[in-house]
Amino acid sequence: MSKIPQNPEVIVVGAGTAGLSAATALLAAGIETVVLEAAAHTGGRCVTDTTTFSAPFDRGGSWLHSVSLNPLARLAEQRGAVLHKAPWLWSHVHTEGYDLTSDEVLAYRGYQEAMWLAINNRGAETPDTTTAAAMPDGPFKTSATCSIPQMMAGDADLVSAADVYNYADAKGDWLVGGGLGAFIQDLHPGIPTQLNCPVSKIDYNGTGVEVTTPQGVLKAKHLILTVSTGVLASGAIEFVPALPIQKQDAVEMLPNGLLNKVGIEFDPAWCDATQGQIADYHTGDDAFCSLLFGFFETSIATGFLAGRFGEALEKEGVGAATDYCLQGLRTVFGNDVTKYVLRTDETNWSTNALTLGSYSYSKPGGAGARKVLAETLDERIFFAGEATMTETYATVHGAFLSGQQAAERVIATRVGASATLTRLKI
Ligand SMILES: Cc1cc2nc3c(=O)[nH]c(=O)nc-3n(C[C@H](O)[C@H](O)[C@H](O)COP(=O)(O)OP(=O)(O)OC[C@H]3O[C@@H](n4cnc5c(N)ncnc54)[C@H](O)[C@@H]3O)c2cc1C
């Protein structure tokens, strides 16, 4: 970390991907900037754990999605990063007491493709509706409905079809060797960051901004705010004056949904599933997990639990999500499989006070709220973070781009200010 400037021109709140990319762009433009981060580490929702397992485990974001449209994928290529490009496909599906045959698994894959196409088509129409209302009929509809929160972090009956339509999707999801969180860290060295520094108040009454933290009050001309919509909705940060009602409505329309991970490391002697395979496990209602095998071409699998069910398990207590995944493993591969499990760990993003969820989804009718959330307030408070991005929300590259765009808006405001002064002089 670099030295913390006492009178920065810009304060960035949050050292996740958006905050780091905003600060990097500002510093490159010669603008004195400080990042205030509540946690004891940087990275936010994109952080690599290198100690729990024998290989890196991304506790949050791990894939570079839509690689042809993803600037981080270009950067990873330029930097010679090790890239794991193998596609992920369903090999096993257990649905409410029944194991699909291999032909049925193929049909399940086909239904998944048709389902996203139907949701996208419906999302292009008005008025907006839920993804659940846009699902085509078919034998796999019930289980596939439970897989929606695995992508959107919100349940199918809560999520806007228009927001899905707006998302810029393209084929290709890559993993970066060493973990995506570690890659993002390496991309943003030397940023003056104050850790363990939760911002509790942002005052933009006078000129500039005044920020209250346990370490004291800091002033700056501009502020870039990158915290999640979960944190914004919680009231953990007081705004003086209060955020305009349109902003508050936008936050309300963009809840921070939930995707949790359970890391499961196997003895390499267990070879019943290989890199790129997915097993879906559905036991009724919204009880569902997906198990993805061979992360970073190792013997680490990740279980994904999302939406209401993920939240219920997280509330139930430590180990509940892991138990459900292990139950799924035993059901799909036989009771012996758990003998090969060396270690496990699970995330708890919905109760993490610094995120209060994993990533944002839009309620029906709320897809336009992302633009409102991104709007600058009084030419002083600039908003960034994944939720502000209409086409790349819920992603690491969206957060990265949002930080750069907020920095560009700060720079444009400064240019605008000097241009105005010049005109006044004339
Ligand atoms: C389980 C999971 C899996 C995911 N998978 C993928 C994936 O494979 N690919 C992908 O592209 N995306 C994925 N995502 C989404 C991606 O990780 C996020 O969209 C992205 O990391 C968000 O970055 P951000 O900078 O917008 O927010 P954050 O990373 O949340 O950054 C905000 C920062 O603000 C800090 N903060 C909060 N409150 C305060 C305060 N009061 N004062 C100061 N600081 C504060 C937080 O600690 C945090 O560091 C996943 C997310 C999760 C949780």
Short mmCIF file of C-alpha atoms and ligand atoms in Angstrom, two decimals:
data_model
loop_
_atom_site.label_atom_id
_atom_site.label_comp_id
_atom_site.label_asym_id
_atom_site.label_seq_id
_atom_site.Cartn_x
_atom_site.Cartn_y
_atom_site.Cartn_z
CA MET A 1 0.00 0.00 0.00
CA SER A 2 1.20 3.56 -0.69
CA LYS A 3 1.21 6.47 1.76
CA ILE A 4 -2.26 7.86 2.57
CA PRO A 5 -2.65 11.49 1.42
CA GLN A 6 -4.19 13.77 4.07
CA ASN A 7 -6.09 16.04 1.65
CA PRO A 8 -6.96 13.90 -1.33
CA GLU A 9 -8.89 15.34 -4.21
CA VAL A 10 -10.94 12.16 -4.48
CA ILE A 11 -12.06 9.65 -1.86
CA VAL A 12 -13.05 6.22 -3.13
CA VAL A 13 -15.23 4.25 -0.73
CA GLY A 14 -14.59 0.51 -1.06
CA ALA A 15 -11.52 -1.39 -2.30
CA GLY A 16 -13.34 -4.05 -4.31
CA THR A 17 -12.79 -4.31 -8.06
CA ALA A 18 -14.70 -1.08 -8.84
CA GLY A 19 -12.84 0.94 -6.20
CA LEU A 20 -9.43 -0.39 -7.23
CA SER A 21 -10.05 0.28 -10.91
CA ALA A 22 -11.40 3.79 -10.21
CA ALA A 23 -8.38 4.64 -8.04
CA THR A 24 -5.94 3.28 -10.62
CA ALA A 25 -7.48 5.46 -13.37
CA LEU A 26 -7.48 8.57 -11.15
CA LEU A 27 -3.89 8.07 -10.01
CA ALA A 28 -2.82 7.55 -13.62
CA ALA A 29 -4.38 10.95 -14.39
CA GLY A 30 -2.31 12.49 -11.59
CA ILE A 31 -5.26 13.01 -9.24
CA GLU A 32 -4.56 12.56 -5.55
CA THR A 33 -6.84 9.76 -4.39
CA VAL A 34 -7.37 7.71 -1.27
CA VAL A 35 -9.39 4.51 -0.95
CA LEU A 36 -11.22 3.83 2.33
CA GLU A 37 -12.02 0.16 2.89
CA ALA A 38 -14.00 -1.21 5.82
CA ALA A 39 -12.51 -4.72 5.67
CA ALA A 40 -9.02 -5.76 6.72
CA HIS A 41 -8.23 -6.64 3.09
CA THR A 42 -8.94 -5.39 -0.41
CA GLY A 43 -10.90 -7.31 -3.04
CA GLY A 44 -14.46 -7.15 -1.69
CA ARG A 45 -16.57 -9.73 -3.50
CA CYS A 46 -13.65 -10.89 -5.66
CA VAL A 47 -11.12 -12.41 -3.32
CA THR A 48 -8.91 -15.50 -3.60
CA ASP A 49 -8.34 -17.73 -0.59
CA THR A 50 -4.92 -19.36 -0.91
CA THR A 51 -4.73 -21.03 2.49
CA THR A 52 -7.76 -23.30 2.95
CA PHE A 53 -7.24 -25.72 0.06
CA SER A 54 -4.24 -27.05 -1.84
CA ALA A 55 -5.17 -24.76 -4.76
CA PRO A 56 -6.62 -21.23 -4.93
CA PHE A 57 -10.30 -20.87 -4.04
CA ASP A 58 -12.14 -17.77 -5.23
CA ARG A 59 -14.67 -17.09 -2.50
CA GLY A 60 -16.54 -14.64 -4.74
CA GLY A 61 -16.10 -13.99 -8.46
CA SER A 62 -14.02 -16.62 -10.26
CA TRP A 63 -14.91 -16.69 -13.97
CA LEU A 64 -14.13 -14.13 -16.61
CA HIS A 65 -17.55 -14.26 -18.22
CA SER A 66 -18.44 -13.43 -21.84
CA VAL A 67 -14.76 -13.41 -22.73
CA SER A 68 -15.06 -11.81 -26.16
CA LEU A 69 -16.62 -8.74 -24.51
CA ASN A 70 -14.56 -8.83 -21.34
CA PRO A 71 -11.67 -6.33 -20.99
CA LEU A 72 -10.21 -8.38 -18.13
CA ALA A 73 -9.93 -11.37 -20.46
CA ARG A 74 -7.85 -9.23 -22.85
CA LEU A 75 -5.66 -8.06 -19.94
CA ALA A 76 -5.23 -11.65 -18.74
CA GLU A 77 -4.12 -12.70 -22.23
CA GLN A 78 -1.71 -9.76 -22.53
CA ARG A 79 -0.17 -10.61 -19.17
CA GLY A 80 0.29 -14.25 -20.10
CA ALA A 81 -2.01 -15.53 -17.35
CA VAL A 82 -2.74 -19.26 -17.26
CA LEU A 83 -6.31 -19.53 -18.54
CA HIS A 84 -8.63 -22.50 -18.03
CA LYS A 85 -10.99 -22.33 -20.99
CA ALA A 86 -12.77 -25.70 -20.85
CA PRO A 87 -16.58 -25.38 -20.97
CA TRP A 88 -18.77 -26.60 -18.11
CA LEU A 89 -21.56 -29.03 -18.94
CA TRP A 90 -24.08 -31.10 -17.02
CA SER A 91 -23.08 -34.73 -16.60
CA HIS A 92 -25.47 -35.66 -13.75
CA VAL A 93 -28.88 -34.38 -12.69
CA HIS A 94 -30.81 -35.65 -9.68
CA THR A 95 -34.30 -34.24 -9.61
CA GLU A 96 -36.68 -34.94 -6.75
CA GLY A 97 -35.67 -38.56 -6.09
CA TYR A 98 -34.82 -39.46 -9.68
CA ASP A 99 -31.46 -39.63 -11.50
CA LEU A 100 -31.83 -38.53 -15.10
CA THR A 101 -30.50 -40.97 -17.72
CA SER A 102 -27.70 -39.70 -19.95
CA ASP A 103 -30.23 -38.97 -22.74
CA GLU A 104 -32.36 -37.04 -20.25
CA VAL A 105 -29.28 -35.10 -19.09
CA LEU A 106 -28.78 -34.06 -22.74
CA ALA A 107 -32.42 -32.98 -22.89
CA TYR A 108 -31.94 -31.03 -19.61
CA ARG A 109 -29.01 -29.16 -21.21
CA GLY A 110 -31.25 -28.41 -24.19
CA TYR A 111 -34.02 -27.14 -21.90
CA GLN A 112 -31.55 -24.83 -20.12
CA GLU A 113 -30.58 -23.24 -23.45
CA ALA A 114 -34.21 -22.91 -24.54
CA MET A 115 -35.12 -21.43 -21.15
CA TRP A 116 -32.55 -18.60 -21.34
CA LEU A 117 -33.56 -17.90 -24.93
CA ALA A 118 -37.24 -17.65 -23.92
CA ILE A 119 -36.40 -15.37 -20.97
CA ASN A 120 -34.33 -13.13 -23.23
CA ASN A 121 -37.08 -12.99 -25.86
CA ARG A 122 -39.68 -12.13 -23.24
CA GLY A 123 -37.33 -9.58 -21.70
CA ALA A 124 -37.24 -7.67 -25.00
CA GLU A 125 -41.01 -7.11 -24.73
CA THR A 126 -42.95 -4.72 -22.53
CA PRO A 127 -44.28 -4.69 -19.90
CA ASP A 128 -41.52 -6.43 -17.98
CA THR A 129 -42.24 -9.63 -16.10
CA THR A 130 -40.46 -12.17 -13.91
CA THR A 131 -38.10 -14.79 -15.33
CA ALA A 132 -40.49 -17.42 -13.87
CA ALA A 133 -43.33 -16.12 -16.06
CA ALA A 134 -41.09 -16.38 -19.14
CA MET A 135 -40.08 -20.04 -18.64
CA PRO A 136 -41.17 -22.40 -21.41
CA ASP A 137 -43.10 -25.55 -20.50
CA GLY A 138 -41.14 -28.78 -20.44
CA PRO A 139 -40.38 -31.84 -18.29
CA PHE A 140 -37.41 -30.15 -16.60
CA LYS A 141 -39.08 -26.84 -15.82
CA THR A 142 -39.27 -27.33 -12.03
CA SER A 143 -35.59 -28.14 -11.51
CA ALA A 144 -34.40 -25.61 -14.10
CA THR A 145 -36.44 -22.90 -12.33
CA CYS A 146 -34.30 -23.58 -9.24
CA SER A 147 -31.16 -23.05 -11.31
CA ILE A 148 -32.14 -19.42 -12.13
CA PRO A 149 -30.83 -18.03 -8.80
CA GLN A 150 -27.49 -19.77 -9.47
CA MET A 151 -27.01 -17.23 -12.26
CA MET A 152 -29.10 -14.27 -11.11
CA ALA A 153 -28.72 -14.59 -7.28
CA GLY A 154 -32.48 -14.01 -7.01
CA ASP A 155 -35.30 -16.56 -7.35
CA ALA A 156 -37.07 -16.90 -10.70
CA ASP A 157 -40.27 -15.34 -9.34
CA LEU A 158 -38.39 -12.20 -8.21
CA VAL A 159 -36.05 -11.44 -11.10
CA SER A 160 -36.79 -9.13 -14.05
CA ALA A 161 -36.73 -10.68 -17.54
CA ALA A 162 -35.83 -7.25 -19.02
CA ASP A 163 -32.69 -7.11 -16.87
CA VAL A 164 -31.65 -10.53 -18.22
CA TYR A 165 -32.26 -9.25 -21.76
CA ASN A 166 -30.09 -6.17 -21.11
CA TYR A 167 -27.11 -8.27 -20.00
CA ALA A 168 -24.41 -8.44 -22.70
CA ASP A 169 -23.78 -12.15 -22.94
CA ALA A 170 -21.27 -13.92 -25.13
CA LYS A 171 -19.88 -17.43 -25.17
CA GLY A 172 -16.82 -18.34 -23.11
CA ASP A 173 -16.09 -18.37 -19.39
CA TRP A 174 -12.46 -18.63 -18.32
CA LEU A 175 -10.79 -19.25 -14.99
CA VAL A 176 -7.51 -17.45 -14.34
CA GLY A 177 -4.65 -19.50 -12.86
CA GLY A 178 -3.97 -18.34 -9.30
CA GLY A 179 -7.55 -17.12 -8.91
CA LEU A 180 -9.47 -14.13 -10.23
CA GLY A 181 -9.21 -12.26 -6.91
CA ALA A 182 -5.41 -12.56 -7.02
CA PHE A 183 -5.39 -11.44 -10.65
CA ILE A 184 -7.43 -8.31 -9.80
CA GLN A 185 -5.01 -7.51 -6.95
CA ASP A 186 -2.01 -7.82 -9.27
CA LEU A 187 -3.67 -5.52 -11.77
CA HIS A 188 -3.96 -2.69 -9.21
CA PRO A 189 -0.69 -2.23 -7.31
CA GLY A 190 0.35 0.75 -5.18
CA ILE A 191 -3.03 2.25 -4.36
CA PRO A 192 -3.16 4.40 -1.19
CA THR A 193 -5.70 2.42 0.79
CA GLN A 194 -6.83 2.80 4.39
CA LEU A 195 -8.00 -0.64 5.56
CA ASN A 196 -10.29 -1.27 8.56
CA CYS A 197 -11.85 2.10 7.80
CA PRO A 198 -15.65 1.88 7.53
CA VAL A 199 -17.29 5.05 6.29
CA SER A 200 -20.33 5.80 8.45
CA LYS A 201 -21.35 9.21 7.08
CA ILE A 202 -21.04 11.08 3.79
CA ASP A 203 -21.87 14.78 4.11
CA TYR A 204 -22.27 16.69 0.84
CA ASN A 205 -24.07 19.70 2.27
CA GLY A 206 -21.33 22.27 1.79
CA THR A 207 -18.72 22.32 -0.94
CA GLY A 208 -16.97 19.04 -1.62
CA VAL A 209 -17.59 16.04 0.59
CA GLU A 210 -16.89 15.22 4.21
CA VAL A 211 -16.55 11.59 5.18
CA THR A 212 -16.76 10.24 8.73
CA THR A 213 -14.76 7.18 9.74
CA PRO A 214 -13.53 5.79 13.09
CA GLN A 215 -10.12 7.27 12.18
CA GLY A 216 -11.60 10.75 11.86
CA VAL A 217 -13.19 13.02 9.26
CA LEU A 218 -11.70 13.29 5.80
CA LYS A 219 -12.53 15.95 3.19
CA ALA A 220 -12.23 15.85 -0.57
CA LYS A 221 -13.66 17.50 -3.67
CA HIS A 222 -15.16 14.31 -5.07
CA LEU A 223 -16.16 10.89 -3.83
CA ILE A 224 -16.67 7.62 -5.68
CA LEU A 225 -18.97 5.23 -3.86
CA THR A 226 -18.65 1.53 -4.73
CA VAL A 227 -20.44 -0.32 -1.91
CA SER A 228 -23.05 -2.96 -2.79
CA THR A 229 -26.77 -2.21 -2.97
CA GLY A 230 -27.08 -4.43 0.11
CA VAL A 231 -24.90 -2.00 2.07
CA LEU A 232 -26.66 1.04 0.57
CA ALA A 233 -30.08 -0.37 1.54
CA SER A 234 -28.94 -1.22 5.08
CA GLY A 235 -28.41 2.40 6.11
CA ALA A 236 -24.87 1.61 7.33
CA ILE A 237 -23.79 4.83 5.64
CA GLU A 238 -25.69 8.01 6.57
CA PHE A 239 -26.02 10.58 3.80
CA VAL A 240 -26.37 14.28 4.62
CA PRO A 241 -28.57 15.37 2.95
CA ALA A 242 -30.37 12.04 2.42
CA LEU A 243 -30.00 10.45 -1.00
CA PRO A 244 -32.64 11.72 -3.44
CA ILE A 245 -35.76 9.59 -3.55
CA GLN A 246 -34.97 8.35 -7.10
CA LYS A 247 -31.68 6.94 -5.85
CA GLN A 248 -33.36 5.30 -2.89
CA ASP A 249 -35.97 3.78 -5.23
CA ALA A 250 -33.19 2.50 -7.53
CA VAL A 251 -31.47 0.79 -4.59
CA GLU A 252 -34.81 -0.76 -3.61
CA MET A 253 -35.33 -2.13 -7.15
CA LEU A 254 -31.83 -3.71 -7.21
CA PRO A 255 -31.53 -6.04 -4.20
CA ASN A 256 -28.20 -7.69 -3.54
CA GLY A 257 -29.10 -11.35 -4.11
CA LEU A 258 -27.28 -14.42 -2.85
CA LEU A 259 -24.91 -16.98 -4.31
CA ASN A 260 -22.84 -18.95 -1.81
CA LYS A 261 -20.05 -21.41 -2.49
CA VAL A 262 -19.00 -24.61 -0.75
CA GLY A 263 -15.46 -25.66 -1.59
CA ILE A 264 -14.88 -29.43 -1.46
CA GLU A 265 -11.40 -30.86 -1.90
CA PHE A 266 -11.17 -34.55 -2.80
CA ASP A 267 -8.39 -37.02 -2.49
CA PRO A 268 -7.08 -37.14 -6.08
CA ALA A 269 -7.75 -40.90 -5.99
CA TRP A 270 -11.46 -40.06 -6.48
CA CYS A 271 -12.01 -39.84 -10.22
CA ASP A 272 -15.77 -40.24 -10.70
CA ALA A 273 -16.12 -36.66 -11.94
CA THR A 274 -13.67 -34.59 -13.94
CA GLN A 275 -12.94 -30.98 -14.82
CA GLY A 276 -15.88 -29.22 -16.47
CA GLN A 277 -18.62 -31.57 -15.23
CA ILE A 278 -21.70 -30.29 -13.40
CA ALA A 279 -24.10 -32.26 -11.17
CA ASP A 280 -27.41 -30.58 -10.33
CA TYR A 281 -29.17 -31.82 -7.19
CA HIS A 282 -32.80 -30.89 -6.54
CA THR A 283 -34.73 -32.30 -3.62
CA GLY A 284 -38.01 -30.42 -3.92
CA ASP A 285 -39.39 -26.86 -3.70
CA ASP A 286 -36.40 -24.52 -3.97
CA ALA A 287 -33.90 -26.96 -2.36
CA PHE A 288 -31.21 -27.14 -5.03
CA CYS A 289 -27.45 -27.02 -5.52
CA SER A 290 -25.09 -27.29 -8.46
CA LEU A 291 -21.75 -29.07 -7.96
CA LEU A 292 -18.98 -28.14 -10.37
CA PHE A 293 -15.90 -30.36 -10.53
CA GLY A 294 -12.22 -29.82 -11.14
CA PHE A 295 -11.65 -26.12 -10.48
CA PHE A 296 -8.27 -25.04 -11.86
CA GLU A 297 -7.92 -28.65 -13.08
CA THR A 298 -7.45 -29.83 -9.49
CA SER A 299 -9.55 -32.15 -7.34
CA ILE A 300 -11.51 -29.23 -5.88
CA ALA A 301 -15.24 -29.07 -6.53
CA THR A 302 -17.50 -26.13 -5.74
CA GLY A 303 -21.11 -26.41 -4.63
CA PHE A 304 -23.30 -23.41 -5.41
CA LEU A 305 -26.36 -22.50 -3.32
CA ALA A 306 -28.41 -19.47 -4.14
CA GLY A 307 -31.48 -17.35 -3.59
CA ARG A 308 -33.96 -18.10 -0.77
CA PHE A 309 -32.65 -21.63 -0.26
CA GLY A 310 -29.04 -20.45 0.02
CA GLU A 311 -30.13 -17.80 2.48
CA ALA A 312 -32.11 -20.29 4.59
CA LEU A 313 -29.06 -22.59 4.82
CA GLU A 314 -26.77 -19.70 5.72
CA LYS A 315 -29.20 -18.68 8.49
CA GLU A 316 -29.42 -22.28 9.71
CA GLY A 317 -25.74 -22.05 10.63
CA VAL A 318 -22.22 -23.03 9.67
CA GLY A 319 -22.12 -26.42 7.97
CA ALA A 320 -25.73 -26.52 6.72
CA ALA A 321 -24.80 -25.64 3.12
CA THR A 322 -21.86 -28.06 3.20
CA ASP A 323 -24.10 -30.87 4.51
CA TYR A 324 -26.58 -30.31 1.68
CA CYS A 325 -23.79 -30.49 -0.93
CA LEU A 326 -22.35 -33.66 0.65
CA GLN A 327 -25.82 -35.20 0.67
CA GLY A 328 -26.02 -34.35 -3.04
CA LEU A 329 -22.64 -35.93 -3.69
CA ARG A 330 -23.66 -39.15 -1.89
CA THR A 331 -26.95 -39.31 -3.77
CA VAL A 332 -25.34 -38.85 -7.17
CA PHE A 333 -22.08 -40.80 -6.71
CA GLY A 334 -22.86 -43.23 -3.85
CA ASN A 335 -22.15 -43.15 -0.12
CA ASP A 336 -18.44 -43.92 -0.51
CA VAL A 337 -17.71 -40.58 -2.13
CA THR A 338 -17.51 -38.68 1.15
CA LYS A 339 -14.64 -40.95 2.28
CA TYR A 340 -12.56 -39.12 -0.33
CA VAL A 341 -13.42 -35.62 0.91
CA LEU A 342 -10.30 -34.12 2.47
CA ARG A 343 -11.61 -30.68 3.46
CA THR A 344 -14.49 -28.29 2.93
CA ASP A 345 -15.26 -24.63 3.48
CA GLU A 346 -18.26 -22.40 2.79
CA THR A 347 -18.98 -18.72 2.20
CA ASN A 348 -21.57 -16.57 3.96
CA TRP A 349 -22.14 -13.59 1.69
CA SER A 350 -25.64 -12.70 2.90
CA THR A 351 -24.56 -12.19 6.53
CA ASN A 352 -21.27 -10.49 5.61
CA ALA A 353 -22.04 -6.95 6.83
CA LEU A 354 -19.74 -5.43 4.18
CA THR A 355 -21.61 -6.93 1.24
CA LEU A 356 -25.01 -8.13 2.56
CA GLY A 357 -25.34 -10.37 -0.46
CA SER A 358 -23.40 -11.53 -3.50
CA TYR A 359 -24.51 -9.44 -6.47
CA SER A 360 -27.49 -7.44 -7.60
CA TYR A 361 -30.57 -8.53 -9.53
CA SER A 362 -33.39 -6.35 -10.71
CA LYS A 363 -36.99 -6.69 -9.66
CA PRO A 364 -39.47 -6.64 -12.58
CA GLY A 365 -39.72 -3.07 -13.87
CA GLY A 366 -36.36 -2.18 -12.32
CA ALA A 367 -33.92 -2.77 -15.16
CA GLY A 368 -33.71 1.01 -15.75
CA ALA A 369 -32.77 1.54 -12.10
CA ARG A 370 -29.14 0.66 -12.85
CA LYS A 371 -28.80 3.86 -14.88
CA VAL A 372 -30.40 5.92 -12.10
CA LEU A 373 -28.05 4.35 -9.54
CA ALA A 374 -25.07 5.29 -11.73
CA GLU A 375 -26.08 8.98 -11.99
CA THR A 376 -23.74 11.51 -10.38
CA LEU A 377 -25.02 13.52 -7.45
CA ASP A 378 -24.24 17.24 -7.34
CA GLU A 379 -21.14 16.71 -9.51
CA ARG A 380 -19.51 15.43 -6.34
CA ILE A 381 -20.68 11.92 -5.53
CA PHE A 382 -20.02 9.40 -8.26
CA PHE A 383 -21.48 5.91 -8.14
CA ALA A 384 -19.69 2.76 -9.27
CA GLY A 385 -19.91 -0.96 -8.53
CA GLU A 386 -21.44 -3.87 -10.40
CA ALA A 387 -25.05 -2.82 -9.70
CA THR A 388 -24.60 0.43 -11.67
CA MET A 389 -23.93 -1.43 -14.93
CA THR A 390 -26.88 -2.07 -17.25
CA GLU A 391 -25.13 -4.64 -19.48
CA THR A 392 -22.43 -6.09 -17.23
CA TYR A 393 -24.01 -6.08 -13.76
CA ALA A 394 -23.26 -8.95 -11.35
CA THR A 395 -19.76 -9.41 -12.75
CA VAL A 396 -16.16 -8.58 -11.96
CA HIS A 397 -15.62 -7.02 -15.39
CA GLY A 398 -18.74 -4.90 -14.85
CA ALA A 399 -17.31 -3.65 -11.54
CA PHE A 400 -13.95 -2.99 -13.23
CA LEU A 401 -15.57 -0.99 -16.05
CA SER A 402 -17.81 0.91 -13.62
CA GLY A 403 -14.75 2.08 -11.68
CA GLN A 404 -13.06 3.30 -14.84
CA GLN A 405 -16.22 5.08 -15.97
CA ALA A 406 -16.69 6.81 -12.61
CA ALA A 407 -13.06 7.97 -12.74
CA GLU A 408 -13.65 9.33 -16.25
CA ARG A 409 -16.70 11.23 -14.98
CA VAL A 410 -14.62 12.74 -12.16
CA ILE A 411 -11.96 13.79 -14.69
CA ALA A 412 -14.63 15.25 -17.02
CA THR A 413 -16.07 17.25 -14.11
CA ARG A 414 -12.65 18.77 -13.41
CA VAL A 415 -12.17 19.63 -17.09
CA GLY A 416 -15.70 21.06 -17.12
CA ALA A 417 -14.89 23.18 -14.07
CA SER A 418 -11.77 24.71 -15.62
CA ALA A 419 -13.61 25.23 -18.95
CA THR A 420 -16.36 27.11 -17.08
CA LEU A 421 -13.77 29.28 -15.32
CA THR A 422 -12.11 30.08 -18.63
CA ARG A 423 -15.44 31.11 -20.13
CA LEU A 424 -16.23 33.27 -17.08
CA LYS A 425 -12.88 35.06 -17.42
CA ILE A 426 -13.67 35.95 -21.02
C1 LIG B 1 -20.12 -16.26 -4.70
C2 LIG B 1 -19.92 -15.27 -5.81
C3 LIG B 1 -19.61 -15.73 -7.07
C4 LIG B 1 -19.42 -14.82 -8.11
N1 LIG B 1 -19.02 -15.30 -9.34
C5 LIG B 1 -18.66 -14.43 -10.30
C6 LIG B 1 -17.98 -14.89 -11.46
O1 LIG B 1 -17.66 -16.07 -11.58
N2 LIG B 1 -17.65 -13.98 -12.40
C7 LIG B 1 -17.93 -12.64 -12.25
O2 LIG B 1 -17.61 -11.86 -13.18
N3 LIG B 1 -18.54 -12.18 -11.14
C8 LIG B 1 -18.88 -13.03 -10.15
N4 LIG B 1 -19.41 -12.57 -8.98
C9 LIG B 1 -19.74 -11.14 -8.85
C10 LIG B 1 -18.51 -10.27 -8.63
O3 LIG B 1 -17.67 -10.87 -7.66
C11 LIG B 1 -18.97 -8.87 -8.16
O4 LIG B 1 -19.88 -8.35 -9.11
C12 LIG B 1 -17.82 -7.89 -8.01
O5 LIG B 1 -16.72 -8.45 -7.33
C13 LIG B 1 -18.33 -6.65 -7.28
O6 LIG B 1 -17.29 -5.68 -7.16
P1 LIG B 1 -17.63 -4.22 -6.62
O7 LIG B 1 -16.36 -3.48 -6.60
O8 LIG B 1 -18.80 -3.68 -7.33
O9 LIG B 1 -18.15 -4.44 -5.12
P2 LIG B 1 -17.38 -5.01 -3.83
O10 LIG B 1 -16.39 -6.04 -4.24
O11 LIG B 1 -18.43 -5.40 -2.85
O12 LIG B 1 -16.58 -3.75 -3.29
C14 LIG B 1 -17.13 -2.85 -2.37
C15 LIG B 1 -16.17 -2.69 -1.20
O13 LIG B 1 -16.74 -1.76 -0.27
C16 LIG B 1 -16.39 -2.17 1.04
N5 LIG B 1 -17.32 -1.52 1.98
C17 LIG B 1 -18.57 -1.87 2.31
N6 LIG B 1 -19.10 -0.99 3.19
C18 LIG B 1 -18.13 -0.04 3.42
C19 LIG B 1 -18.07 1.15 4.22
N7 LIG B 1 -19.09 1.55 4.98
N8 LIG B 1 -16.92 1.86 4.20
C20 LIG B 1 -15.84 1.50 3.45
N9 LIG B 1 -15.87 0.36 2.67
C21 LIG B 1 -16.99 -0.37 2.65
C22 LIG B 1 -16.51 -3.68 0.99
O14 LIG B 1 -15.80 -4.29 2.03
C23 LIG B 1 -15.95 -3.98 -0.40
O15 LIG B 1 -14.55 -4.25 -0.33
C24 LIG B 1 -19.58 -13.43 -7.89
C25 LIG B 1 -19.87 -12.97 -6.62
C26 LIG B 1 -20.03 -13.86 -5.57
C27 LIG B 1 -20.27 -13.36 -4.19
#
